[in-house]
Each structure stands twice: as C-alpha cells, then as structure tokens.
Amino acid sequence: LVSAMNRVQLLGRVGQDPIMRQVEGKNPVTIFSLATNEMWRTGDSEENQGALLFLCTLGDISQKTTWHRISVFRPGLRDVTYQYVRKGSRIFVEGKIDYGEYTDKNNVRRQATTIIA
C-alpha cells in the first residue's frame, strides 16, 4: 500500500562535470547540474504543447531552460556518475525531490531544492 509518492524523472544535458564532495563524518556525494528545456509555440494552450515538435514551422517558438541540482549518494552509482558523466552529456535521471536549507557565505539562510538520484 502506497500512502505517498515523491518521484521525478528528468531528461536533459549536464551543465558541468560532476564533483565529489565529502563532509566530515558523512559519505561522499557526487553533485552536478542538469538543464531541461520546455518549448512551446506562442499562443498554444498547455493541451497542445505535446504536438510542438511537429508544429515547429508554424509560429514563434519560445523556450525556457530550468536548472536542477542532482545529488548521487548511492556508492556504485555515485562513483560511476563521477567517472563517466561529463558536461554536455544527455542523460536521464530518476529520483526524488528534496527541499532543504543552508546558510551561505554571508550567513543568510537560503532554500535549496535537490534531486536525489
């Protein structure tokens, strides 16, 4: 019985080579950014946007790029990601959304949204 679900699937391009970070007393994590693009034809309703690829020549096309922060904690996946994923790679990521807070260099609390792959 599933009482709740937190699942996301993304297909996009890697923004920079992954980095591996280790916080004292915790397991390492591989982190990278992923860009996804949403495209639509000017004047289209949301219901018609799925047919966009076939209608590219009809009207003005608008595009929005969204950047996602991806964190990989699972040891095998973390190491493979760090070793083989590179800037510009087109990849599929599946995971869950995690909302958190951190304090920046100026001691200001910030919100952070991360995809845990």
mmCIF file of C-alpha atoms in Angstrom:
data_model
loop_
_atom_site.group_PDB
_atom_site.id
_atom_site.type_symbol
_atom_site.label_atom_id
_atom_site.label_comp_id
_atom_site.label_asym_id
_atom_site.label_seq_id
_atom_site.Cartn_x
_atom_site.Cartn_y
_atom_site.Cartn_z
ATOM 1 C CA LEU A 1 0.000 0.000 0.000
ATOM 2 C CA VAL A 2 1.498 3.338 -1.090
ATOM 3 C CA SER A 3 0.334 6.270 1.012
ATOM 4 C CA ALA A 4 2.569 8.892 -0.614
ATOM 5 C CA MET A 5 4.996 9.252 -3.506
ATOM 6 C CA ASN A 6 7.924 11.547 -4.244
ATOM 7 C CA ARG A 7 9.365 10.686 -7.659
ATOM 8 C CA VAL A 8 10.791 12.739 -10.507
ATOM 9 C CA GLN A 9 12.141 11.867 -13.963
ATOM 10 C CA LEU A 10 14.316 14.289 -15.913
ATOM 11 C CA LEU A 11 15.926 14.137 -19.356
ATOM 12 C CA GLY A 12 18.419 16.867 -20.084
ATOM 13 C CA ARG A 13 22.015 17.957 -20.561
ATOM 14 C CA VAL A 14 24.689 18.094 -17.883
ATOM 15 C CA GLY A 15 25.795 21.655 -17.088
ATOM 16 C CA GLN A 16 29.276 20.932 -15.692
ATOM 17 C CA ASP A 17 31.457 17.931 -14.937
ATOM 18 C CA PRO A 18 30.303 16.280 -11.697
ATOM 19 C CA ILE A 19 32.190 16.998 -8.485
ATOM 20 C CA MET A 20 32.525 14.715 -5.493
ATOM 21 C CA ARG A 21 32.193 16.258 -2.055
ATOM 22 C CA GLN A 22 32.885 14.737 1.318
ATOM 23 C CA VAL A 23 31.568 16.295 4.503
ATOM 24 C CA GLU A 24 33.393 15.153 7.607
ATOM 25 C CA GLY A 25 31.709 12.147 9.160
ATOM 26 C CA LYS A 26 29.406 11.571 6.173
ATOM 27 C CA ASN A 27 29.578 9.524 2.984
ATOM 28 C CA PRO A 28 30.740 11.306 -0.190
ATOM 29 C CA VAL A 29 28.204 12.674 -2.673
ATOM 30 C CA THR A 30 28.543 13.354 -6.401
ATOM 31 C CA ILE A 31 26.861 16.597 -7.497
ATOM 32 C CA PHE A 32 26.132 18.053 -10.932
ATOM 33 C CA SER A 33 23.626 20.340 -12.628
ATOM 34 C CA LEU A 34 21.159 19.254 -15.285
ATOM 35 C CA ALA A 35 19.342 21.545 -17.736
ATOM 36 C CA THR A 36 15.877 20.691 -19.018
ATOM 37 C CA ASN A 37 14.123 22.688 -21.732
ATOM 38 C CA GLU A 38 10.443 23.408 -22.111
ATOM 39 C CA MET A 39 9.338 24.640 -25.526
ATOM 40 C CA TRP A 40 6.003 25.953 -26.728
ATOM 41 C CA ARG A 41 4.536 27.788 -29.662
ATOM 42 C CA THR A 42 3.284 31.288 -28.898
ATOM 43 C CA GLY A 43 -0.456 31.206 -28.305
ATOM 44 C CA ASP A 44 -0.550 27.451 -27.622
ATOM 45 C CA SER A 45 -2.561 26.161 -24.722
ATOM 46 C CA GLU A 46 -0.950 23.560 -22.465
ATOM 47 C CA GLU A 47 -3.032 20.782 -24.037
ATOM 48 C CA ASN A 48 -1.471 21.433 -27.457
ATOM 49 C CA GLN A 49 2.161 21.676 -26.345
ATOM 50 C CA GLY A 50 2.743 17.926 -26.755
ATOM 51 C CA ALA A 51 2.418 18.312 -30.528
ATOM 52 C CA LEU A 52 5.048 21.061 -30.595
ATOM 53 C CA LEU A 53 7.760 19.032 -32.306
ATOM 54 C CA PHE A 54 5.513 18.555 -35.326
ATOM 55 C CA LEU A 55 4.496 22.207 -35.458
ATOM 56 C CA CYS A 56 7.895 23.900 -35.192
ATOM 57 C CA THR A 57 7.498 25.673 -38.505
ATOM 58 C CA LEU A 58 4.146 27.200 -37.565
ATOM 59 C CA GLY A 59 4.516 30.334 -35.431
ATOM 60 C CA ASP A 60 7.028 31.621 -32.919
ATOM 61 C CA ILE A 61 8.697 29.126 -30.597
ATOM 62 C CA SER A 62 9.510 30.066 -27.001
ATOM 63 C CA GLN A 63 11.842 28.120 -24.748
ATOM 64 C CA LYS A 64 12.526 28.037 -21.020
ATOM 65 C CA THR A 65 15.563 26.308 -19.507
ATOM 66 C CA THR A 66 15.324 25.015 -15.938
ATOM 67 C CA TRP A 67 18.441 24.022 -13.982
ATOM 68 C CA HIS A 68 18.306 21.160 -11.497
ATOM 69 C CA ARG A 69 20.868 20.256 -8.836
ATOM 70 C CA ILE A 70 21.419 16.489 -8.851
ATOM 71 C CA SER A 71 22.977 14.645 -5.879
ATOM 72 C CA VAL A 72 24.037 10.997 -6.058
ATOM 73 C CA PHE A 73 24.653 9.266 -2.709
ATOM 74 C CA ARG A 74 24.407 5.531 -3.592
ATOM 75 C CA PRO A 75 28.051 4.266 -3.654
ATOM 76 C CA GLY A 76 28.117 2.403 -7.000
ATOM 77 C CA LEU A 77 26.002 4.975 -8.841
ATOM 78 C CA ARG A 78 27.874 7.874 -7.220
ATOM 79 C CA ASP A 79 31.259 6.590 -8.443
ATOM 80 C CA VAL A 80 30.077 5.743 -11.976
ATOM 81 C CA THR A 81 28.446 9.173 -12.271
ATOM 82 C CA TYR A 82 31.647 10.915 -11.159
ATOM 83 C CA GLN A 83 33.796 8.874 -13.536
ATOM 84 C CA TYR A 84 31.719 8.889 -16.732
ATOM 85 C CA VAL A 85 29.208 11.780 -16.793
ATOM 86 C CA ARG A 86 30.585 14.904 -18.472
ATOM 87 C CA LYS A 87 29.446 18.423 -19.296
ATOM 88 C CA GLY A 88 27.106 18.343 -22.290
ATOM 89 C CA SER A 89 26.119 14.677 -21.848
ATOM 90 C CA ARG A 90 22.435 13.981 -22.425
ATOM 91 C CA ILE A 91 21.209 11.831 -19.551
ATOM 92 C CA PHE A 92 18.057 10.534 -17.898
ATOM 93 C CA VAL A 93 17.805 10.960 -14.112
ATOM 94 C CA GLU A 94 15.244 9.364 -11.842
ATOM 95 C CA GLY A 95 14.977 10.189 -8.172
ATOM 96 C CA LYS A 96 13.143 12.176 -5.535
ATOM 97 C CA ILE A 97 12.860 15.891 -4.755
ATOM 98 C CA ASP A 98 14.458 17.081 -1.525
ATOM 99 C CA TYR A 99 13.813 20.536 -0.078
ATOM 100 C CA GLY A 100 16.296 21.913 2.408
ATOM 101 C CA GLU A 101 18.037 24.984 3.782
ATOM 102 C CA TYR A 102 21.625 26.094 4.042
ATOM 103 C CA THR A 103 23.499 29.159 5.269
ATOM 104 C CA ASP A 104 25.528 30.991 2.613
ATOM 105 C CA LYS A 105 28.885 32.783 2.956
ATOM 106 C CA ASN A 106 27.130 35.934 4.186
ATOM 107 C CA ASN A 107 25.335 33.989 6.925
ATOM 108 C CA VAL A 108 21.990 34.250 5.085
ATOM 109 C CA ARG A 109 19.590 31.287 5.186
ATOM 110 C CA ARG A 110 18.730 30.031 1.710
ATOM 111 C CA GLN A 111 16.296 27.473 0.320
ATOM 112 C CA ALA A 112 17.725 24.600 -1.741
ATOM 113 C CA THR A 113 15.919 22.118 -3.973
ATOM 114 C CA THR A 114 17.862 18.997 -4.913
ATOM 115 C CA ILE A 115 17.057 15.885 -6.902
ATOM 116 C CA ILE A 116 18.374 12.816 -5.078
ATOM 117 C CA ALA A 117 19.188 10.399 -7.922
#
